[in-house]
Structures are given as C-alpha cells and as structure tokens.
Amino acid sequence: MDTMPRWADVALIPLLNLLIAFVLSGLVILAIGENPIEAVETMITGALGSTYGWGYTLYYTTNFLFTGLAVSVAFHARLFNIGGEGQATLGGLGVALACLSVNWPHWLVALPVALTAAALFGAAWALIPAYFQAKRGSHIVITTIMFNFIGAALLNYMLVNVLKPAGQMEPASGNFPPGASLPTFQDIFAFTGGTLFRGAPANITFFIGVAACFLVWWLIWHTRLGYAIRSFGQSEPAAVYAGISPVKITVIAMLISGALAGAMAINNVMGEAERLVLNSVEGAGFIGIAVALMGRSHPFGVFLAALLFGFLYQGGAELSLWTSIPRELVIVVQALVILFTGALDNMVRMPVERMFIAARLARAEAKRAKPAEAAE
Amino acid sequence: MDFPTLLQVLDSTVRLATPLLLACLAGLFSERAGIFDIGLEGKMLASAFFSAAIAAMTGSVWLGLLAGIAASLVLAGIHGLASITFRGNQLISGVAINFLASGLTVLIAQDWFRQGGRTPALSGGARFGNITLPFSGPLADVPILGPIYAQLVSGHSILVYVAFLAVPVTWWILFRTRFGLRLRAVGENPAAVDTAGISVVRLRFTAVFICGLLCGIAGAYLAIALQGGFAREMSAGRGYIALAALIFAKWRPWYAMGACLLFGFLQAVGIRYQNLDLGLITIPVQVMDALPYILTVVILAGFVGRAIPPRAGGEPYVKER
C-alpha cells in the first residue's frame, strides 16, 4: 500500500522542495544586501513582461527541454547520464558539419539533415559509456563525466585546427550559409506586424522540443521498448527474468538520451548562433539534471521545469543588467533545486509521509468508533 | 629536452600535482568508506575562495587556510547530511555541491570585493612563501643531484610537503590502524560493521569530514600558495581530474601519488609546449588535455588492469528493512 496519495508524490513534495530552495535563494539575496522581492519583480518583468523577454525565456526553455528529456529517459532505466553537456557539445559539432557541408537552398531541407546529424553525434558520444557500463561494468556516471571533458577537448581541437576559417583569430567556425537559417519567432509571427519577439532568439526548435516531449511520453508509456526500459529501471533481476537484455536496454536508453541531448544543438547552434563557438552549450547539459529531477522524469513535468529554468535564466540575465546581483545567482538557485529535489528529497518526504500515515490512522480510528456509537 | 628544461617541467609537475594529490586522497577516504564524492571540485573551489578572501582581509595566510578548510567542511557536512542521514543519491548531492560552490563563490566575491568575482591579489604574509630546505645552496653545485635537490625537492610551499606527507600517513591510517580497517570495511560491507557494534553513520561522517579537510587544503593551496588570489572557476576541473586519478590508482594511496604525478606532468607539458613535436608526429595540446580522462575510461573499462570500486560505494546504508 502506498504511504501517500499520488497527488502528494507528484505535486506536493516537489512544490515543497522548490519552496525551500527558493526561500534559501531569497536569503542569499538578502545576505548580499539586495531586496529579494524587488529581485523577483525584476526577473518577472524582464523574462515575462514582453514578447522580447518571452522570446529569450522560450529559447532557454527549448535547450532545457532537450537536456531534461535526455536525463529523464536515462533515469527511467536507472542510469544517471551526467554527460548531457558533452553530448550536446558533440551535437553542435554534428550540426556545424552538416550546415557547412552544403550551400543549403532552404532551411526545410537543412533542418532534417542537421537534426539527424545532431542526434547521431550526441548518441555516438553516449554509446561508448553505455557500452562500457553494460559490458565492462564501468560506472556510467564517471565515464560520462570523463566524456564531457574529452568532448570539450575534441571540440577545441576541431575549432582551432579544422573548422576555423583562415585568418580568423577566434576559435569558432565560419558562419552557416543563409539557407540553413531557421525561422525565429519573429519570422513566424510576422503576420501580426513584425513587432512581436523582435530580436529574440526563440525559434522553430521550440516546437520540435514540444514534439519531443510527446514522443518521449509515447515511447516510455505506450511502447514495448518503453515498458522494457521502465521495468529494467525498476528491477534489473525481474527484467532479466522477463527476457529483457540488460546490455540492449542500457545501450538503447543511453542512445536515446544522447540523441536528445545532441538535438539541443539545433536550437543553440543552428537557431541562435548560426556558427559553432567554444562552450556553446553553456551548462545546459547540467541544468537538464535539475530539470529532470524537478519534473520527476515525466515529459509534462520536464516541460514545466524547463519553463521555470528558462524563466530563471532570462530573469537572471536581467538581474545582472539592472541590479548588482551577478548572473551566478541562477547557478545557486539551480544548485539548491538539485540539492532539495534530488539529494535531500527524503528530508521533506519523511515528515510528509508520517503526516499522511497519522492522518489515515486517525481516520481509521474514527471509522471504528462510529459503528460502535451506532450500536449503543 | 635538455636537463635544465626537464628539471623545470618536473618542478611544475610537482606544483600542479599537489592540489590533485590532496583532492585525490580526500576522495580516497570518502569512497573507501562507501560515499561517492563527485563534489571534490566544489569543495576545492569554495576553499580557494574563502582562503583567499580571509587571507586578503586579515593578511594572515594561516587564518586563510583555516577559513578555506572550514568552508570545505561545511560543504562536506551537507554531502554527509544528504547521503548518510537522509540516504539521498550521493552523485546528485555531489553535483549540487559543485554548482553551489561555483555560484556562491562568485556571488560572495562580487559582494565583498566588487572586482568581477575575484579577490584582491595577495602578497607578503597573506600568501604561502617557498621554503628553502637546508643545504640546497651549497649542494646546488653537485652535478645532477645538486640541482635536483635545490630545484625539485627544495623551494616549494609548505602545503606541497604536507600533500606528499599525506600519502604515507593515509596509507598508514587505512592499512595499519583499527580505524582504517573499519573505514575500509564500511565501504565494502556496512552491515557487517554494524553487526560488530560499530556505528556506520559515525564512521562514514568521519570519512566525509576527513575528505572535507583535505579538499580544503587543496583549495587553499590553489588560491594562497600556487597563485596569489582567487579567480572565478579557478579549480578548473581539477576535482574531476583528481577523481580520475583516484580510479586510475584503484583507490590506493601510493598509486594515487603516481597517478597525480602523471596527470600533473601532462598538465605541465601541456602548459609549456602548446603542441608537442615528437619529430615524426605532432601531438596537439588538446590531446594532452584529454589524456587523463581517456586513460581513466580505458582503466575503468578494464582493458589495462581492472579498477573495482569499493563494493558498497554509492549505496546508502539502511539499518532495518
């Protein structure tokens, strides 16, 4: 029997965790001599007060959708993919190679190719850690961390020695051809007069991210593969007994995870920068961990969490612009969210569980007392 | 490479290996007790900032060192609370600690000093000087051995000697004392330790705090000995290299020293030579950057000597089921 009703598990506990994280963040703002309420107001106006702000918020949201889904899929197989950063870096390399290879006539042609390249490169970067975990028993967390660094070194090498145009100092690739330019929200909503989302980087990838949410939801809960992934995550011996191959599921789950993380590059490399630069991922791979933890590995939860972090990122940028609070505040908030929704989850869960058990016992007691009264 | 150049590279190898070695031994204590710690990086960073900040304010390098250790111990306490008391996921806790340190150090640095997330440059008594060992002057003229003694062995800050002394001390504690035996046992089979009437929680907390202490020294070394002041993200992935060295060394102290010296050497060569020209082939600097991680993956996969972590590592201990 469950100790808690389902709504408490999926909504109450995460909200309480989040509340603690936010209260502590507020205290941090107080401690550095700023007003938390004003800070929140600045963040809301900056991130949600205009279509320009929304354009940035949704751009960040798109990044976190992909990395959050990537971590979630791995979580369902009880694998902790901490390598989203490296997989997204490699995805960026795939996008750059695809976009620079041909003078693309139209983005509709370039997008499928670039998306495939991004997903393939991301998946390839997850393949080796997955294979080593499944076959050689090396811990996937450590290998994926190592692959983040190897990926960063590889990107550095490719940018400096291969992709950098002659005569350019900055380690970055050349600009992508105009045919590979994705429509931004400004282009999409141009029929309203062209003033909406002006200059904001949100682009068509947002809709691909939303589609990815539905795809992951369908995959995990409505396909045979998803069932296998979930049962493997719940109990490996039971899955083996049911004829599910641990090696196969580990590798497939990580390939999907890596492909999702890699696909993020469509948003930041092809949609925004339109060229490949060093550290283009900017930590989004790690934010995916916070997003997946907060979203309880469910695509809808991931969507809400990605939106929240998108808001935090844009709001944080506005904060550093208008107040003396540095952008790094967002990293602190992110750390606290990971800490309280992930590692210290039991700190909130245990007392809440006890509360529900006490309430149920009290109800049962009352029920027993009632018939006795009636009999008298 | 001629002899004086080699000596210089080896000298910077020792300097660069020191923070790796301290952090690696820190991880050794924690992981031998069954607590995975990917938060070495964060603890080092927090210590680097607080040691530099307090040293800058008080002008005393020793107060700085203490402040750094204290900051690292606080983070170690959070890790212990999450992974021992509340049986949370140790890896997730480590990730959170790394981000907490990364964000808070810049936030506080900006609030205290307003220098773009740095501390003021340290000098004089606010920074560890280099110690000249006795006889290094007169012996410097002895061929080969003289310069080795004068340049390589002598002339480092005290924390370097602390780090290399910590290796035999760690070995002795882990393999020659009762506490060490229990510590290793709690990482392999906590239920057996519990049955023997020894507190698993207390042992693991002790290990986590020793880890915090050593990470604190490592971070302080970065900010107030190796360099004079804190800069944002100054730990620069050293916590992860230490983690790699720990696996490379298969969780053993003497091997840890070897691994840290090797990785320190790679860093030293990478800094000195942008691209290493070996006559036939040229090794780009990026390969040198990635080599510690590649070696670790190879070792972990068991192609060259299998690395087997402590058996109960990463598992929270639940007394009753």
XYZ file of C-alpha atoms in Angstrom:
697
model
C 0.000 0.000 0.000
C 1.263 3.486 -0.814
C 2.033 5.659 2.147
C 0.959 8.796 0.309
C -1.749 9.666 -2.190
C -0.406 10.130 -5.725
C -1.032 13.870 -5.843
C 1.216 14.345 -2.845
C 4.018 12.430 -4.535
C 3.844 14.187 -7.909
C 2.873 17.693 -6.808
C 3.114 18.384 -3.084
C 6.663 17.093 -2.450
C 8.247 18.790 -5.487
C 6.497 22.048 -4.612
C 7.693 21.884 -1.009
C 11.249 21.113 -2.197
C 11.088 24.016 -4.600
C 9.733 26.301 -1.906
C 12.676 25.524 0.391
C 15.120 26.102 -2.474
C 13.513 29.459 -3.290
C 13.330 30.615 0.324
C 17.036 29.845 0.720
C 17.799 31.674 -2.525
C 15.867 34.643 -1.153
C 18.019 34.530 1.964
C 21.134 34.514 -0.232
C 19.881 37.671 -1.969
C 19.194 39.250 1.420
C 22.668 38.299 2.598
C 24.336 40.149 -0.264
C 22.326 43.229 0.625
C 19.635 43.203 -2.033
C 15.852 43.025 -1.810
C 14.546 39.566 -2.822
C 11.052 40.852 -3.668
C 12.426 43.547 -5.956
C 14.709 40.920 -7.477
C 11.751 38.674 -8.279
C 9.863 41.631 -9.762
C 12.839 42.484 -11.972
C 13.050 38.881 -13.093
C 9.341 38.653 -13.911
C 9.274 41.919 -15.860
C 12.463 41.004 -17.683
C 11.570 37.449 -18.557
C 7.792 37.532 -18.940
C 6.888 41.210 -19.247
C 7.382 41.494 -23.010
C 7.404 39.263 -26.074
C 11.142 40.029 -26.238
C 11.585 38.604 -22.729
C 9.380 35.626 -23.590
C 11.473 35.083 -26.719
C 14.572 34.617 -24.574
C 12.761 32.604 -21.899
C 11.400 30.182 -24.500
C 14.811 29.965 -26.173
C 16.412 28.797 -22.919
C 13.382 26.598 -22.226
C 13.990 24.812 -25.530
C 17.587 23.994 -24.540
C 16.484 22.627 -21.184
C 13.607 20.633 -22.728
C 16.081 18.581 -24.726
C 18.649 18.064 -21.971
C 15.920 17.459 -19.360
C 14.276 14.806 -21.534
C 17.702 13.261 -22.136
C 18.375 12.863 -18.414
C 14.778 11.642 -17.833
C 14.961 8.825 -20.375
C 18.179 7.588 -18.765
C 16.622 7.919 -15.295
C 13.787 5.599 -16.367
C 16.405 2.912 -16.961
C 18.028 3.893 -13.633
C 21.048 5.304 -15.448
C 22.435 8.673 -14.436
C 23.531 10.383 -17.623
C 25.634 13.286 -16.398
C 27.166 13.602 -19.867
C 24.448 15.731 -21.471
C 26.941 18.561 -21.677
C 29.373 16.546 -23.783
C 26.619 15.002 -25.881
C 25.173 18.444 -26.660
C 28.694 19.679 -27.496
C 29.108 16.850 -29.975
C 25.605 17.521 -31.304
C 26.781 21.043 -32.032
C 29.734 19.648 -33.955
C 27.329 17.488 -35.973
C 25.125 20.492 -36.754
C 28.109 22.582 -37.802
C 29.493 19.888 -40.084
C 26.050 19.378 -41.652
C 25.326 23.085 -42.117
C 28.772 23.913 -43.530
C 28.979 20.922 -45.876
C 26.493 22.147 -48.488
C 25.194 25.561 -49.505
C 21.674 24.772 -48.345
C 18.859 26.068 -50.582
C 16.207 26.246 -47.841
C 16.000 25.598 -44.112
C 13.291 22.970 -44.661
C 15.931 20.860 -46.416
C 18.735 21.704 -43.994
C 16.772 21.088 -40.796
C 16.157 17.316 -41.139
C 19.785 16.720 -42.095
C 21.143 18.883 -39.269
C 18.731 17.333 -36.755
C 19.814 13.845 -37.794
C 23.481 14.815 -37.546
C 22.975 16.376 -34.113
C 21.140 13.322 -32.791
C 23.653 10.897 -34.300
C 26.663 12.751 -32.897
C 25.031 13.041 -29.457
C 24.075 9.375 -29.481
C 27.563 8.357 -30.560
C 29.030 10.233 -27.590
C 26.703 8.309 -25.260
C 27.368 4.964 -26.935
C 30.836 4.280 -25.542
C 29.935 4.998 -21.871
C 26.748 2.941 -22.315
C 28.612 0.009 -23.825
C 31.285 0.101 -21.115
C 28.622 0.243 -18.393
C 26.701 -2.674 -19.895
C 29.571 -4.898 -20.947
C 32.572 -3.966 -18.814
C 30.851 -2.742 -15.664
C 32.488 0.683 -15.546
C 30.354 3.242 -13.777
C 28.370 5.314 -16.265
C 28.489 8.459 -14.126
C 32.287 8.518 -14.129
C 32.616 7.657 -17.815
C 30.093 10.273 -18.891
C 31.909 12.907 -16.785
C 35.164 11.923 -18.482
C 33.457 12.125 -21.867
C 32.324 15.685 -21.118
C 35.974 16.699 -20.830
C 37.082 14.611 -23.799
C 34.256 16.191 -25.811
C 35.339 19.690 -24.805
C 38.926 18.910 -25.875
C 37.701 17.422 -29.160
C 35.591 20.494 -29.912
C 38.527 22.736 -29.088
C 40.715 20.752 -31.486
C 38.120 20.762 -34.271
C 37.506 24.515 -33.957
C 41.174 25.510 -33.814
C 42.568 23.116 -36.394
C 39.724 22.225 -38.758
C 36.659 24.471 -38.699
C 38.266 27.882 -38.115
C 38.360 29.914 -41.348
C 41.835 31.068 -42.393
C 42.835 34.427 -40.965
C 40.381 34.360 -38.075
C 41.745 34.640 -34.551
C 38.724 33.491 -32.557
C 38.353 29.699 -32.261
C 34.960 29.459 -33.990
C 33.609 28.059 -37.222
C 32.602 30.266 -40.127
C 29.020 31.489 -40.432
C 26.473 28.963 -41.697
C 25.031 29.589 -45.185
C 21.841 31.709 -45.202
C 19.846 28.716 -46.423
C 20.489 26.994 -43.086
C 18.961 29.849 -41.080
C 15.965 28.672 -39.051
C 12.865 30.894 -38.772
C 12.735 32.703 -35.439
C 9.563 33.536 -33.557
C 9.811 36.996 -35.087
C 9.582 35.461 -38.583
C 6.836 33.037 -37.573
C 4.657 35.735 -36.031
C 5.478 38.281 -38.743
C 1.823 38.276 -39.910
C 0.919 40.227 -36.776
C 3.007 43.158 -37.951
C 6.537 42.028 -37.105
C 6.810 43.689 -33.705
C 6.402 40.502 -31.665
C 9.529 38.711 -30.384
C 11.777 41.233 -32.169
C 15.439 40.317 -31.802
C 14.793 37.349 -29.516
C 16.498 34.047 -30.285
C 13.480 31.733 -29.782
C 12.974 29.773 -32.973
C 11.115 26.911 -34.543
C 13.145 24.422 -32.467
C 10.812 25.172 -29.555
C 8.050 23.292 -31.368
C 10.428 20.409 -32.069
C 11.169 20.347 -28.327
C 7.455 20.184 -27.501
C 7.057 17.401 -30.064
C 9.974 15.600 -28.407
C 8.061 15.735 -25.100
C 5.101 13.951 -26.693
C 7.415 11.460 -28.394
C 9.192 10.607 -25.147
C 5.849 10.291 -23.335
C 4.593 7.933 -26.031
C 7.866 5.992 -26.059
C 8.082 5.485 -22.304
C 4.446 4.672 -21.536
C 2.986 3.339 -24.796
C 5.588 1.170 -26.461
C 7.122 -2.187 -25.749
C 10.583 -0.589 -25.606
C 9.428 1.953 -23.051
C 7.992 -0.829 -20.953
C 11.293 -2.681 -21.130
C 13.212 0.464 -20.149
C 10.951 1.109 -17.175
C 10.988 -2.472 -15.935
C 14.774 -2.571 -16.267
C 14.929 0.604 -14.194
C 12.565 -0.747 -11.542
C 14.300 -4.076 -11.088
C 17.115 -5.495 -13.141
C 16.691 -9.119 -11.983
C 12.952 -9.009 -12.751
C 13.673 -7.571 -16.199
C 16.242 -10.271 -16.904
C 13.748 -12.903 -15.729
C 11.211 -11.461 -18.182
C 13.694 -11.910 -21.002
C 14.839 -8.289 -21.294
C 18.522 -7.965 -22.146
C 20.267 -5.531 -19.759
C 23.008 -4.779 -22.288
C 20.493 -3.943 -25.007
C 18.319 -1.745 -22.796
C 21.294 0.109 -21.282
C 22.695 0.868 -24.721
C 19.345 1.803 -26.289
C 18.288 4.027 -23.378
C 21.614 5.851 -23.482
C 21.478 6.211 -27.266
C 18.047 7.855 -26.999
C 19.294 10.002 -24.137
C 22.394 11.077 -26.059
C 20.391 11.765 -29.207
C 18.012 14.032 -27.269
C 20.902 15.924 -25.672
C 22.606 16.234 -29.050
C 19.416 17.528 -30.685
C 19.626 20.562 -28.415
C 22.299 21.888 -30.771
C 19.596 22.649 -33.356
C 18.401 25.364 -31.002
C 21.631 26.982 -29.820
C 23.981 26.376 -32.745
C 21.717 26.403 -35.803
C 18.864 28.520 -34.451
C 20.724 31.146 -32.437
C 24.483 31.477 -33.101
C 24.404 30.210 -36.722
C 28.032 29.174 -36.262
C 29.880 26.921 -33.821
C 31.743 28.559 -30.928
C 33.621 27.222 -27.900
C 31.407 26.294 -24.932
C 28.203 26.821 -26.900
C 26.294 24.536 -24.509
C 26.891 26.860 -21.521
C 25.987 24.311 -18.864
C 22.582 23.399 -20.303
C 23.550 19.732 -20.081
C 23.877 20.018 -16.318
C 20.653 22.011 -15.955
C 18.994 19.023 -17.593
C 19.714 17.136 -14.360
C 17.835 19.715 -12.283
C 15.004 19.798 -14.838
C 14.619 16.009 -14.885
C 14.725 15.769 -11.092
C 12.141 18.508 -10.675
C 9.934 17.154 -13.436
C 10.033 13.698 -11.829
C 11.248 12.336 -15.216
C 7.785 12.857 -16.756
C 7.706 14.857 -20.014
C 4.984 17.177 -18.711
C 6.938 17.777 -15.519
C 10.070 18.305 -17.602
C 8.200 20.879 -19.693
C 7.133 22.833 -16.600
C 10.605 22.595 -15.057
C 12.276 23.666 -18.310
C 9.947 26.663 -18.451
C 10.865 27.553 -14.869
C 14.579 27.329 -15.598
C 14.129 29.246 -18.836
C 12.496 31.969 -16.772
C 15.303 31.824 -14.200
C 17.975 32.135 -16.884
C 16.418 35.074 -18.660
C 15.407 36.644 -15.345
C 18.935 36.163 -14.034
C 20.394 37.923 -17.065
C 18.016 40.850 -16.473
C 19.001 40.925 -12.802
C 22.686 41.302 -13.609
C 21.730 44.073 -16.029
C 19.614 46.166 -13.671
C 20.904 45.319 -10.184
C 24.263 44.445 -8.676
C 23.251 40.789 -8.334
C 25.542 38.746 -10.610
C 24.179 36.171 -13.044
C 25.701 33.437 -10.918
C 22.676 33.713 -8.614
C 20.927 31.413 -11.096
C 23.614 28.773 -10.564
C 22.978 28.970 -6.813
C 19.218 28.565 -7.345
C 19.931 25.661 -9.667
C 22.227 24.045 -7.080
C 19.602 24.412 -4.361
C 16.904 22.938 -6.609
C 19.129 19.932 -7.384
C 20.015 19.587 -3.708
C 16.473 19.703 -2.369
C 14.552 17.913 -5.143
C 17.323 15.377 -5.667
C 19.631 14.619 -2.796
C 17.656 15.902 0.188
C 14.281 14.683 -1.109
C 13.884 12.400 1.916
C 14.234 15.338 4.283
C 10.834 16.588 3.124
C 9.377 13.233 2.174
C 9.820 11.517 5.548
C 7.841 14.043 7.648
C 5.132 14.372 4.982
C 4.777 10.601 4.824
C 4.478 10.428 8.583
C 1.801 13.134 8.441
C -0.253 11.176 5.915
C 0.104 7.932 7.868
C -1.010 9.697 11.052
C -3.995 11.226 9.236
C -5.012 7.835 7.859
C -4.701 6.164 11.228
C -6.866 8.909 12.731
C -9.497 8.365 10.013
C -9.480 4.600 10.583
C -9.850 5.221 14.291
C -12.843 7.483 13.700
C -14.439 4.881 11.424
C -14.089 2.191 14.074
C -15.562 4.447 16.705
C -18.661 5.341 14.634
C -20.308 1.882 14.315
C -19.711 1.409 17.992
C -21.676 4.574 18.749
C -24.486 3.454 16.439
C -24.779 0.129 18.242
C -25.222 1.758 21.630
C 64.598 18.460 -23.894
C 67.822 19.304 -22.042
C 68.422 18.762 -18.334
C 67.535 22.261 -17.004
C 64.314 22.277 -19.059
C 63.407 18.811 -17.829
C 64.015 19.990 -14.291
C 61.728 22.964 -14.816
C 58.962 20.769 -16.230
C 59.306 18.341 -13.332
C 59.268 21.245 -10.893
C 55.971 22.497 -12.260
C 54.763 18.875 -12.306
C 55.180 18.788 -8.521
C 53.374 22.100 -8.140
C 50.480 21.044 -10.355
C 50.248 17.545 -8.880
C 49.878 18.860 -5.312
C 46.214 20.002 -5.481
C 45.348 16.858 -7.443
C 47.037 14.688 -4.822
C 45.291 16.348 -1.873
C 41.885 16.112 -3.553
C 42.590 12.566 -4.662
C 43.423 11.449 -1.117
C 40.298 13.287 0.049
C 38.222 11.246 -2.375
C 40.089 8.132 -1.280
C 38.895 8.464 2.317
C 35.328 9.180 1.296
C 34.997 6.495 -1.340
C 36.768 3.837 0.733
C 34.026 4.453 3.311
C 31.365 3.931 0.642
C 30.461 7.545 -0.044
C 30.956 8.534 -3.673
C 32.075 12.106 -3.957
C 31.942 13.966 -7.235
C 31.816 17.185 -5.211
C 35.613 17.376 -4.773
C 35.661 20.169 -7.332
C 33.090 22.247 -5.456
C 34.789 21.833 -2.097
C 38.134 22.875 -3.575
C 36.577 25.917 -5.207
C 34.801 27.027 -2.020
C 38.004 26.615 -0.031
C 40.019 28.503 -2.653
C 37.680 31.464 -2.395
C 37.331 31.621 1.372
C 41.046 31.101 1.996
C 41.941 33.915 -0.399
C 39.184 36.192 0.927
C 40.126 35.775 4.588
C 43.851 35.977 3.809
C 43.201 39.224 1.937
C 41.154 40.674 4.795
C 43.348 39.633 7.714
C 46.714 39.497 5.978
C 47.329 36.122 7.608
C 47.850 33.129 5.394
C 47.141 30.722 8.261
C 43.743 32.252 9.019
C 43.076 31.982 5.302
C 43.943 28.298 5.334
C 41.624 27.727 8.308
C 38.775 29.589 6.607
C 39.238 27.536 3.469
C 39.151 24.295 5.408
C 36.054 25.471 7.293
C 34.221 26.255 4.038
C 35.114 22.867 2.633
C 33.968 21.162 5.838
C 30.569 22.889 5.631
C 30.036 21.505 2.135
C 31.266 18.101 3.305
C 28.668 18.312 6.071
C 25.911 18.971 3.522
C 27.109 15.983 1.498
C 27.083 13.832 4.621
C 23.623 15.042 5.623
C 22.226 14.276 2.155
C 23.944 10.980 1.537
C 24.209 9.479 5.029
C 21.429 10.948 7.177
C 18.755 11.304 4.511
C 20.015 8.455 2.291
C 19.823 10.577 -0.812
C 21.626 9.981 -4.064
C 25.319 10.687 -3.440
C 26.023 11.581 -7.055
C 23.207 14.104 -7.242
C 24.348 15.618 -3.958
C 27.850 15.969 -5.386
C 26.541 17.691 -8.499
C 24.544 20.107 -6.335
C 27.604 20.907 -4.209
C 29.686 21.685 -7.291
C 27.077 24.150 -8.537
C 26.566 25.646 -5.095
C 30.283 26.404 -4.836
C 30.506 27.645 -8.400
C 27.649 30.118 -7.909
C 28.200 31.199 -4.318
C 31.922 31.939 -4.669
C 31.334 34.462 -7.463
C 28.250 35.889 -5.749
C 30.049 36.471 -2.452
C 33.282 37.609 -4.127
C 31.336 40.240 -6.035
C 29.540 41.359 -2.889
C 32.703 41.560 -0.748
C 35.324 42.868 -3.169
C 33.467 44.132 -6.288
C 36.295 43.049 -8.591
C 34.316 40.932 -11.039
C 34.306 37.805 -8.900
C 37.975 37.952 -7.889
C 39.722 38.630 -4.622
C 42.463 41.247 -4.369
C 45.933 39.984 -5.274
C 47.744 38.554 -2.260
C 51.329 39.179 -1.302
C 53.675 39.002 1.668
C 52.216 37.355 4.754
C 48.917 36.678 3.045
C 50.498 34.094 0.784
C 52.480 30.931 1.443
C 56.121 31.507 0.535
C 58.511 28.901 -0.760
C 60.562 27.007 1.765
C 64.254 26.562 1.060
C 65.399 23.280 2.509
C 68.764 23.228 4.345
C 71.958 22.776 2.327
C 70.201 23.448 -1.002
C 72.569 26.374 -1.566
C 75.942 24.660 -1.090
C 74.744 21.387 -2.638
C 73.466 23.077 -5.812
C 76.887 22.717 -7.430
C 76.931 18.934 -7.129
C 76.292 17.609 -10.651
C 72.818 16.174 -11.400
C 71.782 15.520 -7.793
C 72.539 19.060 -6.633
C 70.132 20.848 -8.964
C 67.534 18.127 -8.416
C 67.675 18.729 -4.671
C 67.828 22.510 -4.965
C 65.106 22.959 -7.585
C 62.873 19.908 -7.419
C 62.876 18.907 -3.750
C 63.549 22.268 -2.137
C 61.772 25.538 -2.791
C 58.085 24.637 -2.567
C 55.413 25.968 -0.270
C 54.731 24.062 2.921
C 51.448 22.670 1.562
C 53.350 20.746 -1.114
C 55.256 18.889 1.588
C 52.011 18.378 3.506
C 50.449 16.799 0.407
C 53.295 14.380 -0.175
C 53.491 13.544 3.537
C 49.778 12.820 3.478
C 50.432 9.831 1.216
C 52.269 7.621 3.743
C 50.011 8.928 6.513
C 46.910 7.933 4.540
C 48.420 4.532 3.817
C 49.232 4.050 7.487
C 45.769 5.142 8.674
C 43.927 2.976 6.170
C 46.017 -0.160 6.353
C 47.690 -0.158 9.773
C 45.115 1.207 12.206
C 41.874 -0.143 13.599
C 40.040 2.938 12.370
C 41.344 2.308 8.842
C 40.237 -1.291 8.865
C 36.760 -0.260 9.955
C 36.692 2.527 7.394
C 37.512 0.126 4.581
C 35.019 -2.397 5.920
C 32.221 0.144 5.960
C 32.823 0.738 2.278
C 32.697 -2.933 1.454
C 30.056 -4.326 3.786
C 28.435 -1.842 6.182
C 26.035 -4.448 7.550
C 28.977 -6.473 8.902
C 30.430 -3.378 10.558
C 27.055 -2.595 12.073
C 26.712 -6.161 13.364
C 30.063 -5.771 15.099
C 28.531 -2.917 17.070
C 30.327 -0.059 15.322
C 28.334 2.927 14.135
C 28.206 3.057 10.327
C 26.864 6.600 10.366
C 29.664 7.881 12.574
C 32.398 6.184 10.560
C 31.042 7.496 7.295
C 30.659 11.022 8.656
C 34.269 10.887 9.889
C 35.416 9.841 6.426
C 33.383 12.587 4.767
C 34.871 15.203 7.103
C 38.436 13.974 6.502
C 37.609 14.361 2.815
C 36.427 17.908 3.513
C 39.633 18.704 5.407
C 41.907 17.515 2.603
C 39.823 19.246 -0.102
C 40.056 22.381 1.990
C 43.873 22.225 1.973
C 43.818 21.520 -1.767
C 41.653 24.548 -2.493
C 43.680 26.803 -0.202
C 46.861 25.663 -1.968
C 45.411 26.836 -5.282
C 44.463 30.310 -4.099
C 47.060 31.248 -1.491
C 50.129 29.216 -2.454
C 50.166 28.314 -6.144
C 48.532 31.604 -7.097
C 48.049 34.803 -5.145
C 44.300 35.268 -5.078
C 41.013 33.763 -6.177
C 39.606 33.907 -9.692
C 36.240 32.511 -10.730
C 36.216 28.791 -11.535
C 39.882 28.641 -10.584
C 39.701 24.948 -9.678
C 39.275 24.428 -13.450
C 38.193 20.792 -13.361
C 40.977 19.668 -11.005
C 38.421 17.952 -8.771
C 37.386 15.803 -11.695
C 40.995 15.035 -12.645
C 41.548 14.003 -9.014
C 38.526 11.737 -9.319
C 40.019 10.279 -12.473
C 43.356 9.803 -10.679
C 41.562 8.037 -7.842
C 40.078 5.489 -10.240
C 43.371 5.263 -12.128
C 45.029 4.437 -8.798
C 42.311 1.894 -7.994
C 41.599 3.571 -4.642
C 45.138 3.029 -3.238
C 47.284 5.823 -1.700
C 50.715 5.183 -3.260
C 49.232 4.594 -6.687
C 47.257 7.806 -6.170
C 50.520 9.678 -5.850
C 51.788 8.083 -9.054
C 48.594 8.903 -10.922
C 48.564 12.514 -9.690
C 52.212 12.986 -10.670
C 51.457 11.562 -14.108
C 48.432 13.840 -14.613
C 50.394 16.776 -13.178
C 53.176 16.028 -15.660
C 50.665 16.026 -18.536
C 49.401 19.423 -17.381
C 52.939 20.776 -17.026
C 53.904 19.613 -20.520
C 50.642 20.972 -21.915
C 51.325 24.396 -20.414
C 54.935 24.549 -21.566
C 54.522 23.192 -25.080
C 51.364 24.153 -26.909
C 51.910 21.401 -29.461
C 54.378 18.673 -28.597
C 56.628 17.951 -31.580
C 57.963 14.422 -31.358
C 59.790 14.529 -34.685
C 57.553 12.136 -36.629
C 54.205 13.279 -35.240
C 52.951 16.419 -33.519
C 50.664 15.903 -30.547
C 48.173 18.772 -30.259
C 47.692 20.309 -26.814
C 44.060 19.167 -26.749
C 45.185 15.535 -26.704
C 47.256 16.297 -23.620
C 44.217 17.945 -22.001
C 42.057 14.926 -22.710
C 44.641 12.257 -21.893
C 43.880 11.909 -18.142
C 40.219 11.340 -18.936
C 40.916 8.935 -21.789
C 43.313 6.926 -19.601
C 40.667 6.755 -16.868
C 38.000 5.493 -19.254
C 40.388 2.826 -20.502
C 41.258 1.752 -16.959
C 37.597 1.756 -15.902
C 36.643 -0.397 -18.842
C 39.185 -2.905 -17.607
C 41.372 -3.079 -20.693
C 44.503 -2.443 -18.629
C 44.120 -3.769 -15.116
C 40.561 -3.649 -13.890
C 39.513 -0.941 -11.402
C 36.945 -2.273 -8.942
C 35.396 0.335 -6.652
C 34.514 -0.355 -3.002
C 31.540 -2.666 -3.086
C 29.096 -0.619 -1.012
C 30.081 2.643 -2.739
C 27.128 4.857 -3.591
C 24.639 2.788 -1.614
C 23.008 4.444 1.388
C 23.026 2.121 4.377
C 19.590 1.208 5.684
C 19.736 -0.490 9.035
C 16.319 -2.123 9.135
C 14.269 -3.305 6.170
